[in-house]
Coordinates of C-alpha atoms and ligand atoms in Angstrom, one line a residue:
X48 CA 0.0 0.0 0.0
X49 CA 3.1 2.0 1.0
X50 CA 4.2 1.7 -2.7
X51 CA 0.8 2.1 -4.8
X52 CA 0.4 5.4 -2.5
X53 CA 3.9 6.9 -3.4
X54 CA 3.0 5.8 -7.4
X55 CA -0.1 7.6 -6.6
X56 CA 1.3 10.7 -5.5
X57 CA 4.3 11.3 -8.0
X58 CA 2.2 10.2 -10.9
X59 CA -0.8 12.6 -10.1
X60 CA 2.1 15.6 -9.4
X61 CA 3.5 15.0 -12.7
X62 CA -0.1 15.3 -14.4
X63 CA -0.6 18.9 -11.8
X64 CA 2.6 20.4 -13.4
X65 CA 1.5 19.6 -16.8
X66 CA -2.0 20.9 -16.9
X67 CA -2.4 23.7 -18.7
X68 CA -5.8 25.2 -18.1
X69 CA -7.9 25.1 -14.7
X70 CA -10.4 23.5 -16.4
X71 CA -8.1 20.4 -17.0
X72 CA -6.7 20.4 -13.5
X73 CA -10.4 20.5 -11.6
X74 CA -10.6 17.1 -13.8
X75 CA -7.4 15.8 -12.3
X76 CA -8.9 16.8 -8.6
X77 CA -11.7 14.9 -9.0
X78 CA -9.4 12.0 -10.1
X79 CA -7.4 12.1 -7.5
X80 CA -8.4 13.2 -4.9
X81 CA -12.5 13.1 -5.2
X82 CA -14.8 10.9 -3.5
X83 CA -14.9 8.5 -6.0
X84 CA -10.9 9.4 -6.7
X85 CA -8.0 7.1 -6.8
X86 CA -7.0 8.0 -3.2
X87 CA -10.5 7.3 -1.4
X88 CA -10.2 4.1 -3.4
X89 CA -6.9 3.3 -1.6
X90 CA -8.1 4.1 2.0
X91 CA -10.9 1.9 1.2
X92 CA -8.7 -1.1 1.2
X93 CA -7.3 0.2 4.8
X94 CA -9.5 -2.7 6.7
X95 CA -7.0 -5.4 5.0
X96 CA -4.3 -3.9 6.9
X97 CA -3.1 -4.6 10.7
X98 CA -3.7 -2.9 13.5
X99 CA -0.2 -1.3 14.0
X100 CA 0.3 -0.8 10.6
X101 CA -3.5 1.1 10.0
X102 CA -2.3 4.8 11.7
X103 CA 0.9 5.1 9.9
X104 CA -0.7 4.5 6.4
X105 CA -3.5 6.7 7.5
X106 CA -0.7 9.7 8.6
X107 CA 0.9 8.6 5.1
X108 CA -2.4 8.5 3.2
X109 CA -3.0 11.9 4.6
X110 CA 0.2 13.4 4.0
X111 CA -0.2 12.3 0.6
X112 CA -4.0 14.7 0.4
X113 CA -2.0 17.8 1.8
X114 CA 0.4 17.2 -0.5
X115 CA -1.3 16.7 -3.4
X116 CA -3.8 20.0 -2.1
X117 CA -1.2 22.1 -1.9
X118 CA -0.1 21.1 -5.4
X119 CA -3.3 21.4 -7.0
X120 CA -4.1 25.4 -5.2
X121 CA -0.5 26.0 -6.5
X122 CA -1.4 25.3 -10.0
X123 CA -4.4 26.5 -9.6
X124 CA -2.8 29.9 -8.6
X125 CA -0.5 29.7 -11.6
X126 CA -3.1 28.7 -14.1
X127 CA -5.5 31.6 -13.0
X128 CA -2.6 34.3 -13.4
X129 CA -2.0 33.0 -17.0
X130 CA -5.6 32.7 -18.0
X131 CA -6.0 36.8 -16.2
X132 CA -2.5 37.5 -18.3
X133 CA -4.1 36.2 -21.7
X134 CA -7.3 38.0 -21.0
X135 CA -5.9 41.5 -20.2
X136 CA -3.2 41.2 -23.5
X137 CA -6.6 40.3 -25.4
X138 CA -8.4 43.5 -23.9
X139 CA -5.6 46.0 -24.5
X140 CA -6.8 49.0 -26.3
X141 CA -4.5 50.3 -28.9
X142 CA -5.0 53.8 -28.7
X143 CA -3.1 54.6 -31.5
X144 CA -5.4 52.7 -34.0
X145 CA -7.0 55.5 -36.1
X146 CA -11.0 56.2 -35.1
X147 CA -13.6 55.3 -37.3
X148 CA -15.4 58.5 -39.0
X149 CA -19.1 58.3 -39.1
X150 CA -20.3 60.1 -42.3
X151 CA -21.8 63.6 -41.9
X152 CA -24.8 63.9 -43.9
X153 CA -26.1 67.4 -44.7
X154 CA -29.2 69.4 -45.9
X155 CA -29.9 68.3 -49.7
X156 CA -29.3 71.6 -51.7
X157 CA -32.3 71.7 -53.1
X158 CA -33.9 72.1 -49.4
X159 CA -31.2 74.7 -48.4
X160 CA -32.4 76.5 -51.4
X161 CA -36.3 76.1 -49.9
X162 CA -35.2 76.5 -47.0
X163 CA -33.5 80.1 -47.8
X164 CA -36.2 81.2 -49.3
X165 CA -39.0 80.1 -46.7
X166 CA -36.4 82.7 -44.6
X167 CA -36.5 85.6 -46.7
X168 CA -40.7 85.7 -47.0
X169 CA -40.8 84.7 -43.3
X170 CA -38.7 88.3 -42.2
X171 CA -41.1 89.7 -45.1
X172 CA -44.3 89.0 -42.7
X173 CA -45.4 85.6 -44.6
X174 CA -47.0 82.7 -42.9
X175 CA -45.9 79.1 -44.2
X176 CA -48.6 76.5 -44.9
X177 CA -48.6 73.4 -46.3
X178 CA -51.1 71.4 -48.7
X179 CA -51.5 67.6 -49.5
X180 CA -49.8 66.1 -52.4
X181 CA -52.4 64.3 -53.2
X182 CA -55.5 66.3 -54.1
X183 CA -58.9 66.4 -55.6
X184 CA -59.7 67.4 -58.9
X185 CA -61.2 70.6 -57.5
X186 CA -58.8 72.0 -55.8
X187 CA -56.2 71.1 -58.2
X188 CA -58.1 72.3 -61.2
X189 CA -61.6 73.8 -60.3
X190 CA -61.3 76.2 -57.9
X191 CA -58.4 77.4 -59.9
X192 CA -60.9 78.3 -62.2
X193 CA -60.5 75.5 -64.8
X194 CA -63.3 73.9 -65.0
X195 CA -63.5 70.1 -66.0
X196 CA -62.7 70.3 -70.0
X197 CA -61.3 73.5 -70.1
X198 CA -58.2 73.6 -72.6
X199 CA -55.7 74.9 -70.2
X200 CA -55.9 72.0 -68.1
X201 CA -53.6 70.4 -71.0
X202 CA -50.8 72.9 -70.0
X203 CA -50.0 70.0 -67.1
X204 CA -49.5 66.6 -68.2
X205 CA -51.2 64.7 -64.9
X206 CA -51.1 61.4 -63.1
X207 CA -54.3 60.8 -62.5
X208 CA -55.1 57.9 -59.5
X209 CA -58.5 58.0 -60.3
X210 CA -61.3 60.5 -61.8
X211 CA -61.0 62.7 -59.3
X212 CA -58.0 62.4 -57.5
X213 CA -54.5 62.9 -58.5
X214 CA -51.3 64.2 -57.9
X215 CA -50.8 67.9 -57.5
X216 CA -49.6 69.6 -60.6
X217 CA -48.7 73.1 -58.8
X218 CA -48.8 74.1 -55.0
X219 CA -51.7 77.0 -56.2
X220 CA -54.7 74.2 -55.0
X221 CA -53.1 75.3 -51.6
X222 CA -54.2 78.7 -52.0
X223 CA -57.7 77.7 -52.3
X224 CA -57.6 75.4 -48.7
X225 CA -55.8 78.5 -46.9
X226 CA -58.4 81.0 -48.2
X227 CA -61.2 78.5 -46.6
X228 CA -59.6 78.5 -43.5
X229 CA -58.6 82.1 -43.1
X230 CA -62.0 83.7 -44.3
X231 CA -62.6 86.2 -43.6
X232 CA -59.7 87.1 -41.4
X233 CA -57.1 89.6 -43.7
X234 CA -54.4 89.9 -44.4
X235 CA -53.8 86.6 -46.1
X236 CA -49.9 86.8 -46.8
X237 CA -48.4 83.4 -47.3
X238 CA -45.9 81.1 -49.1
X239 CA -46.1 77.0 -49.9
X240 CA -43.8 75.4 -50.5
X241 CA -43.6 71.9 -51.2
X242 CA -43.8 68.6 -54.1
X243 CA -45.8 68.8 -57.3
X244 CA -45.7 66.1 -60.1
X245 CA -46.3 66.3 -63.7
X246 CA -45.7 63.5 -66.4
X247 CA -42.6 65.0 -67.8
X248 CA -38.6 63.8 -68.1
X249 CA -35.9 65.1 -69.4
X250 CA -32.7 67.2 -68.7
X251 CA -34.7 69.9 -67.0
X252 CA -38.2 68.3 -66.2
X253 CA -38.5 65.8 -63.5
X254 CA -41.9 64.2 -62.8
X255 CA -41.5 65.4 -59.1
X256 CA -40.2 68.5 -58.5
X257 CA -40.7 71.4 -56.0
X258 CA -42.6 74.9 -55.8
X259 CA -42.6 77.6 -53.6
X260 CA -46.2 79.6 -53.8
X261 CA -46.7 82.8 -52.3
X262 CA -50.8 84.4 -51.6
X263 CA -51.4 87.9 -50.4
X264 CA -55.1 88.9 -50.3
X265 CA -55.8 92.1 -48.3
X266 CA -57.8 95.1 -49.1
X267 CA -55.9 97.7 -52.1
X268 CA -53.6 95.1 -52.9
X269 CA -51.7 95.7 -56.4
X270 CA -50.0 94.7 -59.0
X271 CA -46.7 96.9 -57.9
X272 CA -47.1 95.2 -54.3
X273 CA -46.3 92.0 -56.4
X274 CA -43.6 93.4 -58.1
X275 CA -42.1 94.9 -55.2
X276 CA -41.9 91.4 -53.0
X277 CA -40.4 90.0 -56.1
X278 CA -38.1 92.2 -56.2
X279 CA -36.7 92.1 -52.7
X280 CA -36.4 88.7 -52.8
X281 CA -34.5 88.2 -55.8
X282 CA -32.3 90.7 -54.4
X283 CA -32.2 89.0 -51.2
X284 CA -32.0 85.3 -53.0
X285 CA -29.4 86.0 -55.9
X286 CA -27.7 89.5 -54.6
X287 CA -28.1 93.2 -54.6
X288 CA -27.1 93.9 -58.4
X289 CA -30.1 91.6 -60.0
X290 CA -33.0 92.9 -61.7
X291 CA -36.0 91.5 -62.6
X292 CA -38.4 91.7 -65.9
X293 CA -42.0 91.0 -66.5
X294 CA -43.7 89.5 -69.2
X295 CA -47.6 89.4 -70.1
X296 CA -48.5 85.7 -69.9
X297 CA -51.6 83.5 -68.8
X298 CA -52.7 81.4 -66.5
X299 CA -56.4 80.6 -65.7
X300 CA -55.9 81.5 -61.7
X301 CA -54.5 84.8 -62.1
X302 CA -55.8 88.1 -64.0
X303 CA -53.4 89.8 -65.6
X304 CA -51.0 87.3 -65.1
X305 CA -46.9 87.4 -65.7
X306 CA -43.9 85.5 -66.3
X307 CA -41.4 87.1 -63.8
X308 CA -38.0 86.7 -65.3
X309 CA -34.1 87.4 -63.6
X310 CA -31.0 88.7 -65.4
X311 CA -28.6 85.5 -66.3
X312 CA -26.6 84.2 -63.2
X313 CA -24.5 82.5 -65.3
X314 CA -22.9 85.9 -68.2
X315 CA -24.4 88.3 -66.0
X316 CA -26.7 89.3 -68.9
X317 CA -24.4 89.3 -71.8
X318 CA -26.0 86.2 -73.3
X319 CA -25.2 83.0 -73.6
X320 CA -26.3 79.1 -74.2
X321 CA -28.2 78.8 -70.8
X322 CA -30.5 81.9 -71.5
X323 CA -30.3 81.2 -75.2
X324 CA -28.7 84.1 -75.6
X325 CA -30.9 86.8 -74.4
X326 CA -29.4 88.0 -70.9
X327 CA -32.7 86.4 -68.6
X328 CA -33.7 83.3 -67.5
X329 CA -37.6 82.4 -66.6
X330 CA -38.0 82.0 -63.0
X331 CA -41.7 82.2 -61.8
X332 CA -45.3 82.6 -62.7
X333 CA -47.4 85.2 -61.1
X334 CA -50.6 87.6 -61.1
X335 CA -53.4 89.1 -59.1
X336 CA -55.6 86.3 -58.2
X337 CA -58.8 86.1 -60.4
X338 CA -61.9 87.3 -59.4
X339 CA -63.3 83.3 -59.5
X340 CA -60.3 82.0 -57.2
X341 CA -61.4 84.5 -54.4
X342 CA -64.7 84.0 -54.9
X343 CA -64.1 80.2 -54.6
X344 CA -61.9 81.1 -51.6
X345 CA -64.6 83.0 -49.4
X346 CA -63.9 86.3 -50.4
X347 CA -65.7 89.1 -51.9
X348 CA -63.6 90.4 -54.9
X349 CA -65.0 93.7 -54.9
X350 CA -64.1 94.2 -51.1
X351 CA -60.7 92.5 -51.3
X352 CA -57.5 91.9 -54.5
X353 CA -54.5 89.6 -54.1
X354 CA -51.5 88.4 -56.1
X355 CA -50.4 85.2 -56.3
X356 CA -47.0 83.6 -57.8
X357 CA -45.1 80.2 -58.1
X358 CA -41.7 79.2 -58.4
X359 CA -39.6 76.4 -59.2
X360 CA -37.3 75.8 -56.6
X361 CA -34.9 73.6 -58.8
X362 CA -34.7 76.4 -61.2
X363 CA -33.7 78.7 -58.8
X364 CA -31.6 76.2 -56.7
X365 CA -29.9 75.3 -60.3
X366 CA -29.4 78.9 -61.0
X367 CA -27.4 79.9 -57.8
X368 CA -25.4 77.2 -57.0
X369 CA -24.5 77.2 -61.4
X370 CA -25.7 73.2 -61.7
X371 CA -26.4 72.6 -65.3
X372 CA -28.7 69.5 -65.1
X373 CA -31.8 69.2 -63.1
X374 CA -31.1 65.1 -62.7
X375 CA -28.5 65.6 -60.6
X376 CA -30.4 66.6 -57.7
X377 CA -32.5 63.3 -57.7
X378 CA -29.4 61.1 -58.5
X379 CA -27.7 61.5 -55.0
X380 CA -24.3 60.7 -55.5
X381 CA -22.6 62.0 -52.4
X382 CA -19.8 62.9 -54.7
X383 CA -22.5 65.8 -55.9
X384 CA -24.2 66.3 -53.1
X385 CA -21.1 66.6 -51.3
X386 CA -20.1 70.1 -52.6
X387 CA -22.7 71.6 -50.6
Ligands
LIG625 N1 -49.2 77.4 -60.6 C1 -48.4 77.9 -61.7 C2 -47.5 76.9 -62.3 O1 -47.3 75.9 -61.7 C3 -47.6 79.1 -61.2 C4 -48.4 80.2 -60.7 C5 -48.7 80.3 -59.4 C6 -48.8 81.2 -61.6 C7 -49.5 81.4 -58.9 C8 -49.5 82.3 -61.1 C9 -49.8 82.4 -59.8 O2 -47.1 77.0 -63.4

């Protein structure tokens, strides 16, 4: 017994040194030393033994336990330190790695733009409203005063989602809704901005594209007051030095109407390919609101006037930031969109 105890004990030391993780070396105490381990298994064969000879294996067998204790919370120790080594080497930070950038978006240019000039007719006293961009045939046509199969209606190539309801062609059906809710307070001095859609595409048409309408209705309201606002905020959108020029045109809504036009931002006026050669460039449509569209609104045209006008706000985006093709707004290649 002397002997298989002294096996026991240099065999399971040797396998203590060599284990290499905890995990291993709580497998090895059970082993050993466990209650169904090699070394209870040995004292269990202690009632075969003489008296005398019983204590002195049972000091022995004990000595061997310590022993073997001590050797295992040794390793233990050892094993711990390493794992605690391995796991703070793998948690290092290497503060001299480079961060990671997150991307800064910004505000799409053609929003700056809206939102620049939603700022110039706010310090001018406007309200801003918003519409739907879906609408009904009467506020998108008939209460603009063109009645189901009236000619102009072609002027705007429409989607259509069913008879009567479609997508906005202008923000104007806007001026109707505001009129109904503000009669008969006065003034009535707004802009809309916001999306329309018409069924065109090409370099400088996109089926969805965005307008800024303005609406002032007050008592002596002329055309000069329309000319005037224009005028301060062209001056206020593209600089001091710009003019503007106005030319008779039509539109059902407004009575006498005009196409409101700005010297050439790109030759200053001199002519060239983008304003065909004749020193302006086309910016908005405007007029003093017809008789019918106030009517329509709630008010009494012979008490009250108004003007009206609508702009494209890729036109004028295009214009001051000198981008050639309308597209490039709707593409969104951060490599475009970036240089604003
Ligand atoms: N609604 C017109 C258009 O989209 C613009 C306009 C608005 C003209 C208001 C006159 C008055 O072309």
């Amino acid at each position: 017994m002397r002997e298989q105890l002294r096996e026991l004990q240099e065999k399971a030391l040797a396998r203590i040194q060599a284990a290499g993780l905890l995990e291993e070396l709580n497998e090895l105490k059970l082993q050993y030393t466990g209650k169904k381990g090699e070394l209870t298994q040995i004292l269990r064969n202690m009632g075969g033994l003489s008296a005398e000879e019983r204590p002195v294996m049972g000091q022995l067998a004990n000595e061997v336990r310590d022993k073997l204790e001590e050797a295992f919370a040794n390793m233990a120790e050892k094993l711990q330190e390493q794992a605690y080594q391995i796991q703070l080497k793998r948690e290092t930070l290497d503060i001299t790695l480079p961060g990671r950038q997150r991307p800064l978006g910004s505000r799409h240019p053609l929003y700056q733009a809206m939102d620049e000039i939603e700022e110039i007719f706010i310090s001018m006293g406007f309200g801003v409203e918003e519409g739907y961009e879906v609408e009904t045939d009467y506020y998108n046509f008939e209460a603009m005063n063109l009645p189901k199969n009236h000619p102009a209606r072609d002027m705007q190539d429409t989607f259509y989602i069913s008879e009567d309801i479609l997508l906005r062609t202008h923000t104007s059906p806007t001026q109707t809704r505001v009129m109904e809710k503000m009669c008969p307070r006065l003034p009535v001095k707004v802009i809309i901005p916001g999306k329309v859609y018409r069924r065109d595409d090409d370099a400088t048409h996109s089926p969805m594209f965005h307008q800024v309408e303005g609406l002032v209705i007050d008592e002596h309201i002329r055309f000069s007051d329309l000319k005037g606002i224009l005028l301060s905020f062209i001056k206020r959108f593209f600089g001091e030095d710009q003019e503007i020029r106005l030319r008779p045109s039509y539109f059902p809504f407004t009575e006498p109407s005009a196409e409101v036009d700005c010297r050439c931002v790109i030759c200053g006026g001199k002519g060239c390919r983008t304003c065909k050669g004749t020193g302006w460039l086309e910016i908005l449509g405007s007029g003093m609101v017809h008789p019918n569209v106030l009517r329509m609104g709630g008010y009494d045209p012979a008490k009250v006037s108004g003007f009206a006008f609508g702009m494209g706000v890729e036109r004028l985006a295009m214009l001051k930031y000198g981008v050639d093709d309308l597209r490039l707004f709707f593409e969104n290649d951060v490599r475009f969109l970036r240089q604003f």
